[in-house]
Coordinates of C-alpha atoms and ligand atoms in Angstrom, one line a residue:
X1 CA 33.0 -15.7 -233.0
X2 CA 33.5 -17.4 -229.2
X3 CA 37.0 -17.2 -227.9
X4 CA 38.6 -20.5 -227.8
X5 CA 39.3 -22.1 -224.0
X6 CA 42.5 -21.1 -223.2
X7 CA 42.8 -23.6 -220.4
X8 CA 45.8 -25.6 -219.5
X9 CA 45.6 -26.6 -216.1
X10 CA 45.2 -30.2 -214.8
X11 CA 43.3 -31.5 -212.1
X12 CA 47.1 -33.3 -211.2
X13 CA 48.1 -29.9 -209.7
X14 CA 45.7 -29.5 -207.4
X15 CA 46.8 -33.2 -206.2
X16 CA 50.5 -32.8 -206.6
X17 CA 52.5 -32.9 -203.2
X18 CA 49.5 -36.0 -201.8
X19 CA 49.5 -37.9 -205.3
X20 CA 53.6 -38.0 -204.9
X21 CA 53.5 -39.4 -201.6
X22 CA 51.0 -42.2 -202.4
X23 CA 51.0 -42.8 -206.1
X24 CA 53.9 -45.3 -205.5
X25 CA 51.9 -47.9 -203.8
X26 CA 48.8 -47.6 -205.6
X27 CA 47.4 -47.6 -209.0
X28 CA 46.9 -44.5 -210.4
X29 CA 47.4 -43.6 -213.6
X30 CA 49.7 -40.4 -214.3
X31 CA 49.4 -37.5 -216.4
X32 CA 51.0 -38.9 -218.9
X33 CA 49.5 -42.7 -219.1
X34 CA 46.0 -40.3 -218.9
X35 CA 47.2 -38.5 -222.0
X36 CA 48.3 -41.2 -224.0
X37 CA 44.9 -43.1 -222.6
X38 CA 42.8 -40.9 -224.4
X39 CA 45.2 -40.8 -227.6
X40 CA 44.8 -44.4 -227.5
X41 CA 41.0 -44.3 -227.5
X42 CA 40.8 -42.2 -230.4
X43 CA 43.4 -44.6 -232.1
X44 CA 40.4 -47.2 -231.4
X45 CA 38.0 -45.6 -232.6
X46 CA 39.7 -44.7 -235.9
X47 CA 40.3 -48.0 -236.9
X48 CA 39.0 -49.2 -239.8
X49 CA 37.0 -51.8 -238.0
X50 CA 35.5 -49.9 -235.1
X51 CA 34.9 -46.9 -237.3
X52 CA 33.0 -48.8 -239.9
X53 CA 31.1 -50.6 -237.3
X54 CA 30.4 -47.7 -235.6
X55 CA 28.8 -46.0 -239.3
X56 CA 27.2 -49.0 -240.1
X57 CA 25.1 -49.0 -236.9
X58 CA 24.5 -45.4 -237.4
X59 CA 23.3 -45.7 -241.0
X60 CA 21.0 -49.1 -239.7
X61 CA 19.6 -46.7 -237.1
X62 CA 18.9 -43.8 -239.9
X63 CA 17.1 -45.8 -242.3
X64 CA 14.6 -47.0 -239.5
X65 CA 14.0 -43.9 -237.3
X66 CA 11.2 -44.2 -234.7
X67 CA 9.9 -41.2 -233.0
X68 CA 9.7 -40.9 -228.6
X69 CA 8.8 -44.1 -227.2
X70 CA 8.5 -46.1 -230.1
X71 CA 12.2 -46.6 -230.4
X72 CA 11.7 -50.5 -230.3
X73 CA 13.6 -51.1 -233.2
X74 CA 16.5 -49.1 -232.1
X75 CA 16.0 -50.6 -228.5
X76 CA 16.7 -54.2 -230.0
X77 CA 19.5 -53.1 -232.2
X78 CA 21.0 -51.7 -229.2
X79 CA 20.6 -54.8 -227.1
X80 CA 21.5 -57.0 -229.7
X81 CA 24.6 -55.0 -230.0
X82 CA 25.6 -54.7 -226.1
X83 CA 24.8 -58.7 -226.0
X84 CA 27.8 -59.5 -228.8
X85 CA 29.5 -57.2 -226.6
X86 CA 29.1 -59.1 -223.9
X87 CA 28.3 -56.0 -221.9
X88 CA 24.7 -56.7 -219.4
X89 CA 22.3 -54.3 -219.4
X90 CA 19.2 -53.6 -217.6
X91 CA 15.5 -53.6 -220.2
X92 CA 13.2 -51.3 -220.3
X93 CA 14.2 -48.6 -218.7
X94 CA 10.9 -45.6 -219.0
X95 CA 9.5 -47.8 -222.0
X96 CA 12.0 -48.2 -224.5
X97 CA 15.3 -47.2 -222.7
X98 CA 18.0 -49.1 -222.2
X99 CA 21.0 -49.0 -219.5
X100 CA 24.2 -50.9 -220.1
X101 CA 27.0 -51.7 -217.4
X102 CA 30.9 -51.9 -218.0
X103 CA 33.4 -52.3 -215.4
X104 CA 33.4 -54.0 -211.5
X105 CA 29.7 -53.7 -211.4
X106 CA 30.5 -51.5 -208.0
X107 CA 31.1 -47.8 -207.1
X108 CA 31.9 -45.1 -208.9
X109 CA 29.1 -45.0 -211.4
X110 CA 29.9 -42.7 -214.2
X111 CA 27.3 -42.2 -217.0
X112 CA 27.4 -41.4 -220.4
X113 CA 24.1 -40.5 -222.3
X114 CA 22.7 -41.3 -225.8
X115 CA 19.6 -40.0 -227.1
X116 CA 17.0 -42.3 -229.4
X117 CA 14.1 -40.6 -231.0
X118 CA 13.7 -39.4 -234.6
X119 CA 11.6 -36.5 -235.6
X120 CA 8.1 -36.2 -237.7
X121 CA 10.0 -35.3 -240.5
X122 CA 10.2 -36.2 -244.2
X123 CA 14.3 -36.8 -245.3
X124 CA 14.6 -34.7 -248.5
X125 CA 18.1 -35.9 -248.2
X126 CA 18.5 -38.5 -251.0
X127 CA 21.5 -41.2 -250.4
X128 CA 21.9 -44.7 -250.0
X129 CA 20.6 -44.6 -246.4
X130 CA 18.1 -42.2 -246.6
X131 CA 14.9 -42.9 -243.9
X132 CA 12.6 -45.9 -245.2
X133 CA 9.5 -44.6 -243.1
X134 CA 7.6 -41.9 -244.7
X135 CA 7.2 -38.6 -242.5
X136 CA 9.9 -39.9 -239.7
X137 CA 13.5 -39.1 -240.4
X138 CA 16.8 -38.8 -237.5
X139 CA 17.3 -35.3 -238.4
X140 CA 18.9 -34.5 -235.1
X141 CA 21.5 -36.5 -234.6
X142 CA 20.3 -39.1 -232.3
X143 CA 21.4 -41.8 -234.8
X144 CA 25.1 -40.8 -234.7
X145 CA 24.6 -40.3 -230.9
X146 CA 23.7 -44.3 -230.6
X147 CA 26.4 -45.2 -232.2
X148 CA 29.1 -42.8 -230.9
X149 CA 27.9 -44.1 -227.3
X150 CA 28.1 -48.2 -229.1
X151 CA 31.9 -47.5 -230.2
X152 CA 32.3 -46.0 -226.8
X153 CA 31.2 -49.2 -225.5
X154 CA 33.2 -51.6 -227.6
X155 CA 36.3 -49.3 -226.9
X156 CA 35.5 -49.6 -222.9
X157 CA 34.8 -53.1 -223.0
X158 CA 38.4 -53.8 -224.4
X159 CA 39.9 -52.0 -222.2
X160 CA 37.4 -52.8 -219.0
X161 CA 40.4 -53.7 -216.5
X162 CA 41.2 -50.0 -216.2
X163 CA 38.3 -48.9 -215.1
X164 CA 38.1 -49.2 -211.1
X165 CA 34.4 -48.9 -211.1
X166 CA 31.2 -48.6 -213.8
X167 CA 30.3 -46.7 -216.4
X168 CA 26.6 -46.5 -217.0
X169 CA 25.4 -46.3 -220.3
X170 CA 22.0 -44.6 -221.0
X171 CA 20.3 -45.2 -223.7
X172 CA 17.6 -42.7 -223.2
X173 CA 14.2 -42.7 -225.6
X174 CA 12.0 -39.3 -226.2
X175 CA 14.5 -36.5 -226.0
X176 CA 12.5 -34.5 -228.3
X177 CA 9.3 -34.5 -227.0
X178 CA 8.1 -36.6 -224.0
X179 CA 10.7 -35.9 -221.1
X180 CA 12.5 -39.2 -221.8
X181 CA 15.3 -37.9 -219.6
X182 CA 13.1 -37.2 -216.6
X183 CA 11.2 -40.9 -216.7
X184 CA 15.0 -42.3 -216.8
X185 CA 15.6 -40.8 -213.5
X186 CA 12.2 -41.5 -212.4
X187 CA 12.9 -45.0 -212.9
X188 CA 15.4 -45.0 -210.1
X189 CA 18.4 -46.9 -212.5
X190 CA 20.7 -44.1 -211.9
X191 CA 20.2 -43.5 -208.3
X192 CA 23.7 -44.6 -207.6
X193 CA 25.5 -42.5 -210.3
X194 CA 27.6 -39.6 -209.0
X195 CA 28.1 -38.1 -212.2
X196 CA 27.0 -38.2 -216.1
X197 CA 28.5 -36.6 -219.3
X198 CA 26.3 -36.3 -223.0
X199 CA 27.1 -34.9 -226.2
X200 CA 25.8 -34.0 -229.5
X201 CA 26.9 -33.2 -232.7
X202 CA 27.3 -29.7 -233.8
X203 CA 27.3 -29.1 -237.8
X204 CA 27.9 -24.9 -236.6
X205 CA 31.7 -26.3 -235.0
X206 CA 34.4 -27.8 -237.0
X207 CA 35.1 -31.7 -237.5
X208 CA 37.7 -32.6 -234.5
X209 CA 36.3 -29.5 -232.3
X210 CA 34.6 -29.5 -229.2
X211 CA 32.4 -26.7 -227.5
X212 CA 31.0 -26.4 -224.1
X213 CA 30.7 -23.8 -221.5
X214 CA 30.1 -23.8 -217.5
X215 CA 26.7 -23.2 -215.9
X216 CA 23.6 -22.1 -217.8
X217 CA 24.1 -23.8 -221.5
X218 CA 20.4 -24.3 -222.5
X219 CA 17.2 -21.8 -221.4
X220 CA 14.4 -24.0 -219.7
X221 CA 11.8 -24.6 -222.0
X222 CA 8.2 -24.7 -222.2
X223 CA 4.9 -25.6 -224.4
X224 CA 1.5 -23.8 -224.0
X225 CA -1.7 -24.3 -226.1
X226 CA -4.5 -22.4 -225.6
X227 CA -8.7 -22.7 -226.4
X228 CA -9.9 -19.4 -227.0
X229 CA -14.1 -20.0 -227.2
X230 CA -16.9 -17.5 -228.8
X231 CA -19.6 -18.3 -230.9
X232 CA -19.8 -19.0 -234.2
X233 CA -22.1 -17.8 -237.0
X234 CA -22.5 -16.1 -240.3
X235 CA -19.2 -13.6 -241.4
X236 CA -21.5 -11.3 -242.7
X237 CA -23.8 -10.6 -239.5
X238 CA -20.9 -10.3 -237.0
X239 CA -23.6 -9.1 -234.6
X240 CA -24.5 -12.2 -233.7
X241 CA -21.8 -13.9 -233.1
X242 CA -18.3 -13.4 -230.3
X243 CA -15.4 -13.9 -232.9
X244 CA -12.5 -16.0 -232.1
X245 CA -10.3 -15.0 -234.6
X246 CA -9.8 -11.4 -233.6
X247 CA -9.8 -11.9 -229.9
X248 CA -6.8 -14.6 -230.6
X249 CA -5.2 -12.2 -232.7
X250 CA -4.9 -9.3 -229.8
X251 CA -3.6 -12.3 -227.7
X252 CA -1.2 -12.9 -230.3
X253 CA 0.0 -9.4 -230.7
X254 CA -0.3 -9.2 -226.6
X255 CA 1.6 -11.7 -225.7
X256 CA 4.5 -10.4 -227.6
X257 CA 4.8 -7.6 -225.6
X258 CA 6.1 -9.8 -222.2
X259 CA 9.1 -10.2 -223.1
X260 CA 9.6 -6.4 -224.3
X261 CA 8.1 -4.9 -221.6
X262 CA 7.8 -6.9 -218.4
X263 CA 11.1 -9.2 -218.7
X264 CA 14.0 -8.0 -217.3
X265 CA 16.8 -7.0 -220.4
X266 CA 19.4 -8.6 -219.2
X267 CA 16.9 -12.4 -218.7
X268 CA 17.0 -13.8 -222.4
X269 CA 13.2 -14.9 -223.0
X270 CA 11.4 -15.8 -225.6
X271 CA 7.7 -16.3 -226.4
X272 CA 6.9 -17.6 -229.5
X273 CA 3.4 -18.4 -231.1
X274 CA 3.7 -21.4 -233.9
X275 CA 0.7 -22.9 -234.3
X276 CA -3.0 -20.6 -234.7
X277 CA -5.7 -23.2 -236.0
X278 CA -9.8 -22.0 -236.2
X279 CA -12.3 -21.9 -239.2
X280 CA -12.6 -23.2 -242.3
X281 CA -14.6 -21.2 -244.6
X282 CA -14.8 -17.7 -246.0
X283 CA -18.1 -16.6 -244.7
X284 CA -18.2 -18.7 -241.3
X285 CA -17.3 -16.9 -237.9
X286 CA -15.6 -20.1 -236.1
X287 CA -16.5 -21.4 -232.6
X288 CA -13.1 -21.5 -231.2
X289 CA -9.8 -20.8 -232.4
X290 CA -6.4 -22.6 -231.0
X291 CA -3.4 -21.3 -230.8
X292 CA -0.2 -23.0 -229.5
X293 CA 3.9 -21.9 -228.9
X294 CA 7.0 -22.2 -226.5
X295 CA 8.5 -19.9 -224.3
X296 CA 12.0 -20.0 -223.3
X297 CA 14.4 -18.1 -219.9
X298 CA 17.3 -18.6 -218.2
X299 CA 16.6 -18.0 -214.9
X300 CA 13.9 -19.7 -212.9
X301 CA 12.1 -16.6 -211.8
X302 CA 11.7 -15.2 -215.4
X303 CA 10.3 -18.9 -216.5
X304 CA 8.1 -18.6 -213.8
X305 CA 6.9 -15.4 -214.4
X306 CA 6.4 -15.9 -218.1
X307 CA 4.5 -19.4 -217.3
X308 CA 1.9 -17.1 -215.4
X309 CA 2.1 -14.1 -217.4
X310 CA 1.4 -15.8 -220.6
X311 CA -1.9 -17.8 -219.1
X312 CA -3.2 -14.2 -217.7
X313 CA -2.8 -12.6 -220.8
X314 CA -4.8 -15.4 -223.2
X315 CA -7.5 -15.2 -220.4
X316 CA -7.7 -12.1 -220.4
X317 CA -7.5 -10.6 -223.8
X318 CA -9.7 -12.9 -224.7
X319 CA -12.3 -11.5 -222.1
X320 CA -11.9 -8.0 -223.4
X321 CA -13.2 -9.5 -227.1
X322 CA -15.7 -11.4 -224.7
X323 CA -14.4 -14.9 -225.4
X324 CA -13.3 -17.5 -222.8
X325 CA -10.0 -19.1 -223.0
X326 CA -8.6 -22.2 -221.1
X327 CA -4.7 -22.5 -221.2
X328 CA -2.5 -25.9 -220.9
X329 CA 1.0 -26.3 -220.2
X330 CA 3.4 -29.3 -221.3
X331 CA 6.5 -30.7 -221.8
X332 CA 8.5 -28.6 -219.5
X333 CA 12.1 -29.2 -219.0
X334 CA 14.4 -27.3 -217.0
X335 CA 17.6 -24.8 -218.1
X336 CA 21.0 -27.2 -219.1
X337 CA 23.6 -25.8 -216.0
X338 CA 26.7 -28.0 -216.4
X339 CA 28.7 -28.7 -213.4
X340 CA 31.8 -26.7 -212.6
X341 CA 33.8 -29.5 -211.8
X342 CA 32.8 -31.5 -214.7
X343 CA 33.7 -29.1 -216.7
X344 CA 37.4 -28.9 -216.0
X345 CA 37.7 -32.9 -216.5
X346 CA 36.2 -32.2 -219.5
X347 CA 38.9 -29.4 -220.5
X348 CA 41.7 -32.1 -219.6
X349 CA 40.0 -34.8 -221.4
X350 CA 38.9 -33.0 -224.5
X351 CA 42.8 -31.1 -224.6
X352 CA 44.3 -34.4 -223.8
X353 CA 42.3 -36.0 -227.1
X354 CA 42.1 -33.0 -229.5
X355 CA 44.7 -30.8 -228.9
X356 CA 43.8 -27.7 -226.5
X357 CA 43.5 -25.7 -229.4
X358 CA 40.2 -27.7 -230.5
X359 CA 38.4 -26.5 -227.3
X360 CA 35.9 -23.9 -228.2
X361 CA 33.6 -21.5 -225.6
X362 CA 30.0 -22.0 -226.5
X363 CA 27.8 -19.2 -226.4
X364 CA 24.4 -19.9 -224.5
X365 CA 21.1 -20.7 -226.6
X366 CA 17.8 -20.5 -226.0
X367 CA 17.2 -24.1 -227.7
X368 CA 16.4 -26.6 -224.6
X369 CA 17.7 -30.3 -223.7
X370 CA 16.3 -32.2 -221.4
X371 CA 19.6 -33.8 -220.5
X372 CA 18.7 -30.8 -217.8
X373 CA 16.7 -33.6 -215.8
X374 CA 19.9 -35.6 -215.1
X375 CA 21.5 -32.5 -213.5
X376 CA 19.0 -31.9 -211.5
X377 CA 19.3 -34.9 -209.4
X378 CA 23.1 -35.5 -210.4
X379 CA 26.3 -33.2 -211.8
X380 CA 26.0 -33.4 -215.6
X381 CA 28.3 -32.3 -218.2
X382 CA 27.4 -31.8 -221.6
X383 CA 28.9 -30.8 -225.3
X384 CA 28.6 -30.4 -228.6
X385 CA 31.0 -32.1 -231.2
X386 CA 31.8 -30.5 -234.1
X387 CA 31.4 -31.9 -237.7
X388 CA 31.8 -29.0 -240.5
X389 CA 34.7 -30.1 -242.4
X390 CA 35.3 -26.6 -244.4
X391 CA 36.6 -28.8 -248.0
X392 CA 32.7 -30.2 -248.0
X393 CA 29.6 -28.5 -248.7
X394 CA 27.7 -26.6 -245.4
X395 CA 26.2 -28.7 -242.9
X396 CA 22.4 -28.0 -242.8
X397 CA 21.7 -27.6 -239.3
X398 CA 19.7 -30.1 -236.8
X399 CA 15.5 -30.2 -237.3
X400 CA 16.3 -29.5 -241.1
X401 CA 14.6 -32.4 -243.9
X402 CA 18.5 -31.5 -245.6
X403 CA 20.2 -32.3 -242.3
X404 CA 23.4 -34.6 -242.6
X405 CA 25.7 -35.9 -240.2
X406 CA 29.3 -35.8 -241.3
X407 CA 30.0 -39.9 -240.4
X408 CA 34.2 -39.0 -239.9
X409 CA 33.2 -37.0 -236.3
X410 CA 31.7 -40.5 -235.0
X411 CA 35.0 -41.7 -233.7
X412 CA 36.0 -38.8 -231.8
X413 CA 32.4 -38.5 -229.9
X414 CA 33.0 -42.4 -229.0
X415 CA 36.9 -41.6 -227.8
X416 CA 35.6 -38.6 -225.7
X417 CA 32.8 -40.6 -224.4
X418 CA 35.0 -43.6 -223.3
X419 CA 37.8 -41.2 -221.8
X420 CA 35.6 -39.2 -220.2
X421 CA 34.1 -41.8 -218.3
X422 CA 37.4 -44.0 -217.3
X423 CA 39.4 -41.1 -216.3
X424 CA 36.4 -39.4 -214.1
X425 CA 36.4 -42.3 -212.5
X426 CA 39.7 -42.2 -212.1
X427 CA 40.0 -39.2 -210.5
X428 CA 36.7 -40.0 -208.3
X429 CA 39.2 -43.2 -206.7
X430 CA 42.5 -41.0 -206.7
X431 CA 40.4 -38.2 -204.7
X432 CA 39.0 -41.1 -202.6
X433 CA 42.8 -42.4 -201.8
X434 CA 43.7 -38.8 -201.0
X435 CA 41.2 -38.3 -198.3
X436 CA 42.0 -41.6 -196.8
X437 CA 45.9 -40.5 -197.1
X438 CA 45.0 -37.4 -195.4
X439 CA 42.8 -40.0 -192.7
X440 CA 45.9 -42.1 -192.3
X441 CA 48.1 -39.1 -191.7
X442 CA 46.0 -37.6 -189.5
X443 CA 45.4 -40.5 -187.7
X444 CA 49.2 -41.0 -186.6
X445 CA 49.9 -37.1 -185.4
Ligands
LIG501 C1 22.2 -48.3 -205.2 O1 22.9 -48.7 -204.1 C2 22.1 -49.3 -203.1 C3 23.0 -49.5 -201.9 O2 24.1 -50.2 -202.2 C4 21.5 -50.6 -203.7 O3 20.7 -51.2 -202.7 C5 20.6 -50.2 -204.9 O4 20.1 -51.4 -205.5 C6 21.5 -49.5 -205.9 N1 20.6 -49.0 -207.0 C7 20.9 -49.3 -208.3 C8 19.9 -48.8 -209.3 O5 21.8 -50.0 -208.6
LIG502 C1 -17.7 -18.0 -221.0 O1 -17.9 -18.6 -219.8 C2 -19.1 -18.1 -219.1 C3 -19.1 -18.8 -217.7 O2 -19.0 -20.2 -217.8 C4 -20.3 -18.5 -219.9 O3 -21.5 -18.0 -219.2 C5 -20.2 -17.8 -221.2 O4 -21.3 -18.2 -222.1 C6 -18.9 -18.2 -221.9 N1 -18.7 -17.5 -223.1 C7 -18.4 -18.1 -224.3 C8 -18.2 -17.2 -225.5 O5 -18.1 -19.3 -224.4
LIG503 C1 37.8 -33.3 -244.2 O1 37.5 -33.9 -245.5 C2 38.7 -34.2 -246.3 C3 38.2 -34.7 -247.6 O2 37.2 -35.7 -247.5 C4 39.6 -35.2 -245.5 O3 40.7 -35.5 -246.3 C5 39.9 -34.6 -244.2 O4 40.6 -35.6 -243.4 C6 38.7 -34.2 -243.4 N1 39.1 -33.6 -242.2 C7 38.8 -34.1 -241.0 C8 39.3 -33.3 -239.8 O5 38.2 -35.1 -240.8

């Protein structure tokens, strides 16, 4: 069980003799207006109108899910959305993506991230809703993420003369496969953004919770496949043939022994080996077998070392059974490490909305996110949002054909998005008028 945050402290104190002297003649917002700011959000969100809004998008976006992309569908919806909004956006952002502005249209930029793609996945789930494409289904969440980022927007938008600056919403395709994160920030619309929050739902946390943790949140993640070559022939005169199958079992059985006995303890790693494809008969020695996994660390230097261990050992094992083997890598993405800073905004905001009983620590995992591509380039922030409510029956968790989302946690990921967002850039401005206090005074000694 993770300890709940027990944190009570508010970025105010660090402020407090400077924010007295100026706070007077400017426009920041106290501790108080930021509590009841937040409150207020949540109020928004939980109103009949936005909250059914904000499900009915979510349940449009279910029924059509479209994998990394190919989220043109979604895309429109989103921009058809934003446009009765009256909120302007910039289209397409790496294909599909979409990035919406609310606020002066100048400095800070805050962004807040949503996630697109569905997976190749049949729904078993049978409901009103259920997916209409065969073998596609949102059975991670992105659907709910959409919309919780849409009800942040309408939220925002009503209330867009207290934000002294922009938030920058992302609407981000190919989280799941296809580094849509990385091509985002490739595309250069977020080069002005100092700092970007993202969320998704949790069916392991409670309805109304929220769980997070500082630095290293997600491993860094990556794909290998692998050729292994002999020569095929008849099963039954093994002479005359190099057999494929055998040499990529020993590399099978060898690879597992990196992580045993060349990774460092106390460095989580994993390899795993998913996919093994070669032959097709009974009495037929293959030409080549493939086989194909992930591997997963924490630290750079044990990804590294794993990356290079793992292509050694398929080349080589499969030279011992004299077979050849070529070995590609893909889809890297880099360990989740949220920002420090971040993080304690988040603790204010999060206790401010919930209750700082609600807070959770999260343990680390060895699933990836490539939300890491924003924080390389950028101090990110991200969470999960609880929806288990104990009086209904177990959430099935995410990647599952049973997976559900429980629609009542929608509101509370739109209020966090929206108060995250106006009170970071908040604090970004009452920082800024604090330095140039400290200029001014300095100035007259
Ligand atoms: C970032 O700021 C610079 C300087 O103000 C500006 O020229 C550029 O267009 C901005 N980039 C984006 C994506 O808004
Ligand atoms: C492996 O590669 C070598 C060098 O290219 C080649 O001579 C040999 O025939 C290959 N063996 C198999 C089983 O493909
Ligand atoms: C959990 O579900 C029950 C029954 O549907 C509902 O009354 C309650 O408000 C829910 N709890 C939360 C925190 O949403």
């Amino acid at each position: 069980m993770s300890p709940s945050f027990k944190c009570f402290h508010l970025f105010i104190i660090f402020y407090f003799p400077i924010i007295i002297i100026i706070s007077a003649a400017t426009t920041i917002v106290s501790s108080t207006e930021f509590s009841s700011l937040s409150t207020n959000f949540l109020d928004s969100a939980n109103t009949p109108e936005v909250f059914d809004w904000i499900v009915n998008i979510r349940r449009k976006i279910h029924q059509n899910p479209e994998l990394g992309y190919q989220e043109f569908h979604t895309s429109e919806l989103i921009r058809a959305e934003l446009d009765k909004l009256g909120i302007s956006y910039k289209h397409p952002a790496a294909e599909t993506g979409v990035i919406g502005y609310i606020g002066t249209g100048n400095a800070p930029f805050v962004a807040l991230r949503a996630d697109m793609d569905a997976l190749a996945l049949q729904e078993m789930v049978e409901w009103e809703h259920k997916s209409k494409v065969p073998g596609k289904m949102h059975a991670c969440g992105h659907d709910a993420h959409v919309a919780m980022l849409l009800g942040a927007a309408k939220i925002l938008k009503q209330n867009e003369n207290l934000i002294q600056g922009t938030i920058v919403l992302v609407f981000q395709p190919a989280e799941e496969e296809g580094g849509g994160a990385k091509k985002i920030v490739e595309s250069g619309a977020l080069e002005n953004v100092t700092a970007i929050f993202g969320l998704h739902v949790a069916s392991e946390f409670p309805i109304g919770e929220v769980a997070s943790r500082k630095d290293l949140v997600y491993a860094s993640s990556g794909f290998f496949e692998a050729t292994i070559s002999g020569k095929g022939g008849h099963a039954a005169i093994p002479q005359h043939s190099i057999d494929p199958i055998l040499a990529a079992s020993k590399v099978i059985i060898s690879l597992q022994h990196l992580v045993s006995r060349e990774a460092d303890p106390l460095d989580s790693q994993v390899v795993t080996v998913a996919r093994l494809q070669g032959g097709n008969a009974f009495n037929v020695i293959p030409d080549t077998v493939t086989i194909g996994g992930t591997f997963r660390a924490f630290s750079k230097h044990g990804y590294m070392q794993l990356r290079q261990r793992i292509e050694q050992v398929i080349v080589g094992q499969a030279n011992v059974h004299r077979c050849n083997a070529t070995v590609d890598f893909f889809d890297e993405d880099p360990a989740t490490i949220n920002n420090g800073e971040l993080h304690k905004h988040f603790l204010d905001v999060a206790a401010n909305l919930l209750g700082p009983e609600k807070l959770r620590e999260m343990p680390p995992s060895m699933g990836a996110e490539d939300f890491a591509y924003y924080q390389e380039v950028m101090p990110g922030y991200f969470f999960v949002l609880g929806m288990q409510n104990a009086s209904h029956e177990r959430l099935e968790t995410e990647h599952s054909p049973y997976y559900k989302v429980n629609e009542d946690a929608l509101p509370y990921g739109a209020a966090l998005h929206a108060s995250l967002a106006v009170t970071y850039i908040q604090k970004l401005q009452q920082d800024k008028q604090v330095v140039e206090a400290n200029y001014d005074d300095n100035d007259e000694l």
